[in-house]
Tab-separated table of C-alpha atoms and ligand atoms in Angstrom:
chain	number	residue	atom	x	y	z
A	1	UNK	CA	-6.907	-29.656	-28.317
A	2	UNK	CA	-9.369	-28.820	-31.824
A	3	UNK	CA	-6.927	-27.053	-34.414
A	4	UNK	CA	-8.356	-23.710	-33.945
A	5	UNK	CA	-7.618	-24.003	-30.351
A	6	UNK	CA	-4.039	-24.352	-30.922
A	7	UNK	CA	-3.547	-21.415	-33.561
A	8	UNK	CA	-5.783	-19.175	-30.604
A	9	UNK	CA	-4.284	-21.165	-27.728
A	10	UNK	CA	-2.168	-18.061	-26.817
A	11	UNK	CA	-4.772	-16.179	-27.442
A	12	UNK	CA	-7.335	-17.927	-25.315
A	13	UNK	CA	-5.193	-17.833	-22.026
A	14	UNK	CA	-4.290	-13.829	-22.345
A	15	UNK	CA	-7.527	-13.495	-22.284
A	16	UNK	CA	-8.710	-15.123	-19.336
A	17	UNK	CA	-5.688	-13.400	-17.885
A	18	UNK	CA	-7.359	-10.400	-18.989
A	19	UNK	CA	-10.871	-11.936	-16.951
A	20	UNK	CA	-8.596	-12.853	-14.428
A	21	UNK	CA	-6.613	-9.104	-12.986
A	22	UNK	CA	-9.586	-7.498	-14.252
A	23	UNK	CA	-10.508	-7.725	-10.190
A	24	UNK	CA	-6.992	-5.130	-9.666
A	25	UNK	CA	-8.358	-2.295	-9.076
A	26	UNK	CA	-10.318	-3.327	-5.891
A	27	UNK	CA	-11.847	0.155	-4.340
A	28	UNK	CA	-8.697	1.218	-1.548
A	29	UNK	CA	-5.968	-0.466	-2.234
A	30	UNK	CA	-5.608	0.075	-5.640
A	31	UNK	CA	-3.609	3.019	-7.262
A	32	UNK	CA	-6.325	3.154	-10.573
A	33	UNK	CA	-7.913	4.648	-8.310
A	34	UNK	CA	-6.591	7.338	-6.734
A	35	UNK	CA	-8.359	8.885	-3.191
A	36	UNK	CA	-5.464	10.631	-2.153
A	37	UNK	CA	-3.419	13.902	-3.704
A	38	UNK	CA	-0.574	12.277	-4.557
A	39	UNK	CA	-1.979	9.476	-6.052
A	40	UNK	CA	-3.457	11.207	-8.162
A	41	UNK	CA	-0.158	12.972	-9.219
A	42	UNK	CA	0.934	9.912	-10.615
A	43	UNK	CA	-2.325	8.464	-11.577
A	44	UNK	CA	-2.014	12.086	-13.831
A	45	UNK	CA	1.533	11.042	-14.584
A	46	UNK	CA	0.616	7.103	-15.753
A	47	UNK	CA	-1.792	9.082	-17.588
A	48	UNK	CA	0.731	11.006	-19.460
A	49	UNK	CA	3.257	7.368	-20.523
A	50	UNK	CA	0.165	5.691	-21.807
A	51	UNK	CA	-0.875	8.183	-23.885
A	52	UNK	CA	2.774	8.670	-25.410
A	53	UNK	CA	3.244	5.278	-25.416
A	54	UNK	CA	0.094	4.745	-27.964
A	55	UNK	CA	0.800	7.535	-29.927
A	56	UNK	CA	4.380	6.039	-31.077
A	57	UNK	CA	2.787	2.312	-31.093
A	58	UNK	CA	-0.027	3.739	-33.511
A	59	UNK	CA	2.175	5.536	-35.850
A	60	UNK	CA	5.073	2.769	-36.089
A	61	UNK	CA	2.294	-0.139	-36.241
A	62	UNK	CA	0.820	2.359	-38.988
A	63	UNK	CA	3.850	2.529	-41.159
A	64	UNK	CA	5.084	-0.837	-40.951
A	65	UNK	CA	1.413	-2.352	-41.993
A	66	UNK	CA	2.066	0.508	-44.542
A	67	UNK	CA	5.064	-0.671	-45.315
A	68	UNK	CA	4.118	-4.533	-45.131
A	69	UNK	CA	1.355	-4.122	-48.148
A	70	UNK	CA	2.890	-1.692	-50.705
A	71	UNK	CA	6.736	-3.506	-51.008
A	72	UNK	CA	5.759	-6.648	-49.915
A	73	UNK	CA	7.425	-8.989	-52.910
A	74	UNK	CA	5.145	-9.486	-56.826
A	75	UNK	CA	4.317	-11.732	-58.817
A	76	UNK	CA	6.618	-12.190	-61.912
A	77	UNK	CA	9.473	-9.654	-59.946
A	78	UNK	CA	10.953	-11.752	-57.348
A	79	UNK	CA	14.100	-11.610	-58.518
A	80	UNK	CA	13.625	-7.165	-58.428
A	81	UNK	CA	16.197	-5.256	-55.857
A	82	UNK	CA	14.340	-2.069	-55.007
A	83	UNK	CA	16.438	1.574	-55.485
A	84	UNK	CA	19.347	1.179	-52.631
A	85	UNK	CA	18.728	4.490	-50.549
A	86	UNK	CA	20.874	5.908	-48.658
A	87	UNK	CA	20.718	8.714	-45.640
A	88	UNK	CA	17.606	11.484	-46.021
A	89	UNK	CA	18.665	14.426	-43.280
A	90	UNK	CA	15.003	14.738	-44.089
A	91	UNK	CA	13.457	11.689	-41.647
A	92	UNK	CA	16.944	11.227	-39.561
A	93	UNK	CA	15.849	14.334	-38.725
A	94	UNK	CA	12.458	14.558	-37.796
A	95	UNK	CA	13.043	11.150	-36.245
A	96	UNK	CA	15.053	12.143	-33.515
A	97	UNK	CA	13.676	15.257	-32.388
A	98	UNK	CA	10.102	14.173	-32.473
A	99	UNK	CA	11.160	11.177	-29.285
A	100	UNK	CA	12.908	14.344	-28.504
A	101	UNK	CA	10.075	16.348	-27.850
A	102	UNK	CA	8.322	13.167	-26.708
A	103	UNK	CA	10.932	12.692	-23.437
A	104	UNK	CA	10.216	16.663	-22.963
A	105	UNK	CA	6.737	16.395	-22.436
A	106	UNK	CA	7.191	13.545	-19.985
A	107	UNK	CA	10.107	14.873	-18.191
A	108	UNK	CA	8.807	18.721	-17.051
A	109	UNK	CA	6.164	16.982	-15.430
A	110	UNK	CA	7.589	13.418	-14.424
A	111	UNK	CA	10.121	16.505	-12.032
A	112	UNK	CA	7.559	18.279	-10.635
A	113	UNK	CA	6.096	15.640	-9.670
A	114	UNK	CA	9.172	14.278	-8.254
A	115	UNK	CA	10.368	17.459	-6.750
A	116	UNK	CA	6.360	17.483	-5.281
A	117	UNK	CA	6.077	14.187	-4.017
A	118	UNK	CA	8.956	15.049	-1.790
A	119	UNK	CA	8.133	18.048	-0.383
A	120	UNK	CA	8.001	18.027	3.544
A	121	UNK	CA	8.686	22.889	3.956
A	122	UNK	CA	5.498	22.716	5.302
A	123	UNK	CA	6.187	19.632	7.595
A	124	UNK	CA	7.448	21.934	11.035
A	125	UNK	CA	4.202	24.157	10.772
A	126	UNK	CA	2.288	24.388	13.779
A	127	UNK	CA	-0.178	21.908	13.285
A	128	UNK	CA	1.394	19.795	11.167
A	129	UNK	CA	0.777	16.323	12.002
A	130	UNK	CA	3.894	14.471	11.509
A	131	UNK	CA	3.569	10.754	12.915
A	132	UNK	CA	6.880	8.444	13.138
A	133	UNK	CA	6.072	4.686	11.775
A	134	UNK	CA	8.941	2.186	11.882
A	135	UNK	CA	8.521	-1.035	9.826
A	136	UNK	CA	9.464	-4.771	11.517
A	137	UNK	CA	9.607	-8.067	10.563
A	138	UNK	CA	5.915	-8.107	9.785
A	139	UNK	CA	4.482	-5.049	11.479
A	140	UNK	CA	4.302	-1.622	11.137
A	141	UNK	CA	4.806	0.513	14.128
A	142	UNK	CA	2.622	4.116	14.096
A	143	UNK	CA	3.310	6.850	16.562
A	144	UNK	CA	2.198	10.922	16.874
A	145	UNK	CA	4.817	12.547	17.531
A	146	UNK	CA	4.011	15.177	20.272
A	147	UNK	CA	0.511	13.330	20.533
A	148	UNK	CA	1.625	10.829	22.836
A	149	UNK	CA	-0.446	7.573	20.716
A	150	UNK	CA	0.940	5.506	19.275
A	151	UNK	CA	-0.547	2.576	17.454
A	152	UNK	CA	-0.298	-0.607	15.842
A	153	UNK	CA	-1.268	-1.911	12.130
A	154	UNK	CA	-4.161	1.258	12.036
A	155	UNK	CA	-3.339	3.987	11.186
A	156	UNK	CA	-5.432	6.858	11.386
A	157	UNK	CA	-5.211	10.290	10.084
A	158	UNK	CA	-7.295	13.510	9.370
A	159	UNK	CA	-8.994	13.706	6.085
A	160	UNK	CA	-7.733	16.861	3.449
A	161	UNK	CA	-4.793	17.515	6.128
A	162	UNK	CA	-1.691	16.508	4.872
A	163	UNK	CA	0.579	13.835	7.244
A	164	UNK	CA	4.269	13.704	7.269
A	165	UNK	CA	5.436	10.555	7.798
A	166	UNK	CA	8.740	10.164	8.876
A	167	UNK	CA	10.290	6.493	8.564
A	168	UNK	CA	12.248	3.681	8.690
A	169	UNK	CA	12.905	-0.168	10.206
A	170	UNK	CA	13.695	-1.186	14.112
A	171	UNK	CA	15.513	-4.272	11.695
A	172	UNK	CA	15.628	-5.506	7.045
A	173	UNK	CA	14.450	-3.162	4.627
A	174	UNK	CA	10.930	-2.792	4.526
A	175	UNK	CA	8.169	-0.333	1.838
A	176	UNK	CA	5.392	1.385	2.943
A	177	UNK	CA	2.489	1.409	0.247
A	178	UNK	CA	-1.047	2.758	-0.455
A	179	UNK	CA	-1.873	2.762	-3.231
A	180	UNK	CA	-4.770	4.592	-3.610
A	181	UNK	CA	-3.717	7.102	-1.221
A	182	UNK	CA	-0.144	7.388	-2.153
A	183	UNK	CA	2.906	6.012	-3.835
A	184	UNK	CA	5.933	4.234	-1.943
A	185	UNK	CA	8.258	4.861	0.507
A	186	UNK	CA	11.616	2.271	2.132
A	187	UNK	CA	11.658	1.825	5.370
A	188	UNK	CA	15.633	1.554	6.533
A	189	UNK	CA	17.089	0.350	9.437
A	190	UNK	CA	20.186	2.768	11.509
A	191	UNK	CA	20.034	6.348	11.458
A	192	UNK	CA	19.068	7.401	7.367
A	193	UNK	CA	15.123	8.272	8.020
A	194	UNK	CA	12.783	9.132	4.898
A	195	UNK	CA	10.082	11.188	4.847
A	196	UNK	CA	6.918	11.663	2.552
A	197	UNK	CA	3.205	12.832	3.521
A	198	UNK	CA	-0.492	11.501	2.571
A	199	UNK	CA	-3.423	13.756	1.740
A	200	UNK	CA	-6.773	11.247	1.730
A	201	UNK	CA	-9.609	13.447	0.125
A	202	UNK	CA	-12.797	11.759	1.680
A	203	UNK	CA	-13.122	9.173	4.392
A	204	UNK	CA	-12.741	5.740	4.367
A	205	UNK	CA	-10.636	1.574	5.456
A	206	UNK	CA	-7.565	2.110	2.858
A	207	UNK	CA	-5.357	-1.393	2.507
A	208	UNK	CA	-1.259	-1.359	2.532
A	209	UNK	CA	0.897	-3.423	1.768
A	210	UNK	CA	4.558	-4.328	2.217
A	211	UNK	CA	6.181	-3.294	-1.118
A	212	UNK	CA	10.456	-4.548	-0.001
A	213	UNK	CA	10.431	-8.423	0.464
A	214	UNK	CA	11.826	-8.273	3.686
A	215	UNK	CA	11.442	-12.151	5.621
A	216	UNK	CA	9.517	-15.573	5.526
A	217	UNK	CA	5.764	-13.230	5.387
A	218	UNK	CA	6.429	-10.221	3.070
A	219	UNK	CA	2.970	-10.738	1.255
A	220	UNK	CA	1.692	-10.357	5.713
A	221	UNK	CA	2.869	-7.386	5.998
A	222	UNK	CA	-0.384	-5.706	5.350
A	223	UNK	CA	-1.682	-2.398	7.051
A	224	UNK	CA	-4.942	-0.367	7.259
A	225	UNK	CA	-5.303	3.907	7.100
A	226	UNK	CA	-7.843	5.287	8.685
A	227	UNK	CA	-8.766	8.307	7.095
A	228	UNK	CA	-11.087	10.607	9.212
A	229	UNK	CA	-12.072	13.714	8.840
A	230	UNK	CA	-11.272	16.233	11.376
A	231	UNK	CA	-13.603	16.924	13.550
A	232	UNK	CA	-13.515	13.106	14.330
A	233	UNK	CA	-9.853	12.559	13.922
A	234	UNK	CA	-9.401	15.158	16.884
A	235	UNK	CA	-12.697	13.066	18.602
A	236	UNK	CA	-10.016	9.830	18.097
A	237	UNK	CA	-6.509	11.261	19.113
A	238	UNK	CA	-8.903	12.433	22.829
A	239	UNK	CA	-10.205	9.656	23.111
A	240	UNK	CA	-6.203	7.664	22.730
A	241	UNK	CA	-4.731	9.926	25.442
A	242	UNK	CA	-7.237	9.292	27.236
A	243	UNK	CA	-6.752	5.454	27.580
A	244	UNK	CA	-7.311	3.897	31.189
A	245	UNK	CA	-4.666	0.876	30.354
A	246	UNK	CA	-5.593	-0.380	33.985
A	247	UNK	CA	-9.116	0.050	33.515
A	248	UNK	CA	-10.635	-3.143	34.943
A	249	UNK	CA	-12.583	-5.560	32.054
A	250	UNK	CA	-16.711	-6.369	32.549
A	251	UNK	CA	-16.690	-9.976	32.516
A	252	UNK	CA	-14.822	-12.983	34.831
A	253	UNK	CA	-13.180	-14.345	31.493
A	254	UNK	CA	-11.937	-10.618	30.432
A	255	UNK	CA	-10.145	-9.980	33.709
A	256	UNK	CA	-8.739	-13.259	33.461
A	257	UNK	CA	-7.741	-12.369	30.343
A	258	UNK	CA	-5.833	-9.045	31.344
A	259	UNK	CA	-4.636	-11.416	34.181
A	260	UNK	CA	-2.503	-13.818	31.796
A	261	UNK	CA	-1.589	-11.101	29.109
A	262	UNK	CA	-0.009	-8.852	32.217
A	263	UNK	CA	1.410	-12.297	33.098
A	264	UNK	CA	2.525	-13.534	29.745
A	265	UNK	CA	2.517	-10.806	26.882
A	266	UNK	CA	3.006	-7.673	28.470
A	267	UNK	CA	6.622	-7.428	28.322
A	268	UNK	CA	6.540	-7.350	24.568
A	269	UNK	CA	3.171	-5.766	23.862
A	270	UNK	CA	2.036	-2.575	26.041
A	271	UNK	CA	-1.144	-0.692	25.826
A	272	UNK	CA	-2.117	2.632	26.380
A	273	UNK	CA	0.692	5.685	24.835
A	274	UNK	CA	3.462	4.030	25.093
A	275	UNK	CA	6.843	4.270	22.559
A	276	UNK	CA	7.354	1.120	19.853
A	277	UNK	CA	7.995	-1.862	22.110
A	278	UNK	CA	9.248	-5.536	20.685
A	279	UNK	CA	5.692	-6.197	19.247
A	280	UNK	CA	2.929	-4.125	18.818
A	281	UNK	CA	0.652	-1.368	20.490
A	282	UNK	CA	-2.673	-2.809	21.702
A	283	UNK	CA	-3.811	-0.163	22.408
A	284	UNK	CA	-7.851	0.086	20.795
A	285	UNK	CA	-7.557	-3.256	19.518
A	286	UNK	CA	-11.287	-4.090	19.604
A	287	UNK	CA	-11.565	-1.035	17.823
A	288	UNK	CA	-8.894	-3.183	14.339
A	289	UNK	CA	-10.092	-3.955	11.626
A	290	UNK	CA	-7.467	-6.712	11.314
A	291	UNK	CA	-5.666	-9.048	13.825
A	292	UNK	CA	-1.885	-9.431	12.263
A	293	UNK	CA	-2.869	-7.131	9.589
A	294	UNK	CA	-4.446	-9.923	7.888
A	295	UNK	CA	-7.109	-11.577	9.650
A	296	UNK	CA	-11.073	-11.310	10.217
A	297	UNK	CA	-10.822	-9.271	13.756
A	298	UNK	CA	-12.893	-12.931	15.575
A	299	UNK	CA	-12.638	-14.465	18.909
A	300	UNK	CA	-12.010	-17.882	17.065
A	301	UNK	CA	-8.928	-15.986	14.615
A	302	UNK	CA	-7.339	-14.660	17.394
A	303	UNK	CA	-6.822	-17.518	19.803
A	304	UNK	CA	-5.137	-19.304	16.591
A	305	UNK	CA	-3.326	-16.717	16.209
A	306	UNK	CA	-1.910	-16.271	19.604
A	307	UNK	CA	-0.922	-19.940	19.957
A	308	UNK	CA	-0.297	-20.445	15.787
A	309	UNK	CA	1.339	-17.095	14.788
A	310	UNK	CA	3.796	-18.827	12.891
A	311	UNK	CA	2.139	-20.791	11.444
A	312	UNK	CA	0.042	-18.585	10.093
A	313	UNK	CA	2.734	-15.732	9.706
A	314	UNK	CA	5.874	-17.775	9.641
A	315	UNK	CA	8.518	-15.915	10.988
A	316	UNK	CA	6.946	-13.493	12.936
A	317	UNK	CA	9.576	-12.786	16.614
A	318	UNK	CA	6.121	-13.731	18.651
A	319	UNK	CA	6.319	-17.608	20.121
A	320	UNK	CA	3.471	-20.271	19.788
A	321	UNK	CA	2.446	-21.966	22.781
A	322	UNK	CA	3.558	-19.333	25.407
A	323	UNK	CA	-0.292	-19.952	26.522
A	324	UNK	CA	-3.561	-22.656	26.400
A	325	UNK	CA	-5.899	-22.595	23.743
A	326	UNK	CA	-7.905	-22.063	26.321
A	327	UNK	CA	-6.277	-19.607	28.373
A	328	UNK	CA	-6.003	-17.930	24.706
A	329	UNK	CA	-9.474	-17.479	24.252
A	330	UNK	CA	-9.340	-15.792	27.440
A	331	UNK	CA	-6.513	-12.960	26.435
A	332	UNK	CA	-9.060	-13.019	23.136
A	333	UNK	CA	-11.236	-11.668	25.337
A	334	UNK	CA	-9.537	-9.352	27.369
A	335	UNK	CA	-7.276	-7.750	23.881
A	336	UNK	CA	-11.448	-7.949	22.076
A	337	UNK	CA	-12.728	-5.672	24.336
A	338	UNK	CA	-10.818	-3.074	24.255
A	339	UNK	CA	-12.235	-0.390	22.572
A	340	UNK	CA	-11.373	3.210	23.190
A	341	UNK	CA	-13.304	5.288	20.449
A	342	UNK	CA	-15.497	4.907	18.405
A	343	UNK	CA	-14.952	6.270	16.062
A	344	UNK	CA	-14.967	5.160	12.656
A	345	UNK	CA	-15.072	6.411	8.623
A	346	UNK	CA	-18.243	6.673	7.401
A	347	UNK	CA	-17.259	4.753	3.823
A	348	UNK	CA	-15.742	0.535	5.481
A	349	UNK	CA	-16.080	-0.677	2.450
A	350	UNK	CA	-12.148	-1.542	1.438
A	351	UNK	CA	-11.090	-4.499	-0.218
A	352	UNK	CA	-8.273	-6.927	0.429
B	1	CUA	CU1	8.064	-6.217	4.978
B	1	CUA	CU2	8.151	-7.054	3.485
């Protein structure tokens, strides 16, 4: 490596890192591009903290630079010891009072936001929407309390409305994190229920992640929140309530797939409005944005998932090789035609 390169090695590394990390902040997945009420509140807190930190940093650096230059050793005075001063009341008061003031500026909005984010007081209102969220290794279940609607992985919510979540886990601790709309909240096993709310400003597909290490496939435990206008949401609810779980598919392959599904998959997976099963609810599967939260919704991927799921998401509870690849193809044909609702958000664009 050339001399200057060695000298600036760390600069090069950090420069490259800055380029790579600039990929972060993808639309609809980023806390830095808030698209919902809670996310905006948290973003504002971040900005206040950064402003205070910058203020302190600049002033400390300025004093540091001044002292370095002003009091550096001069030629001919190598043995000189400067005048020693101990204790300065005025200075000590100043550097005690300034941090107290800064902490107060930080504390007031932080405490306010904390109480605001925990405000569930309107959850019991007549038209409030409450959704029960259950974290599972490694998928999410959503039960629309009082609505007799259940989904997994894709959560539909109306825009501009506060949607309350009652959250728990069926196994270990997970954490529901939806950076662009809200913060994150742990889901605990047992009776310890956590709550939070979502309020999305615009229609769109928002990616969420599990944010608590929960097993080998923790990083693959993604979900989507699909925000649509209140009118579209009402339509979606209507569509989901009218699901005919027994409806006969059009093609022969899908019909055979339906039979195979009933024989092999129905003991764990529900279609229709039943509550959480052992596996994800597959109602409206044909309109899912992803398979298992991570794969593009193609037949090839679905067959691969049915046959090799434990290689894709290690540690998940679905048995492998329960059916042959040919049978999996028929089941995939059946599942992919389960399109009970045509409601989609205006912008389907999303990152990963
Ligand atoms: Cu669930 Cu990490």
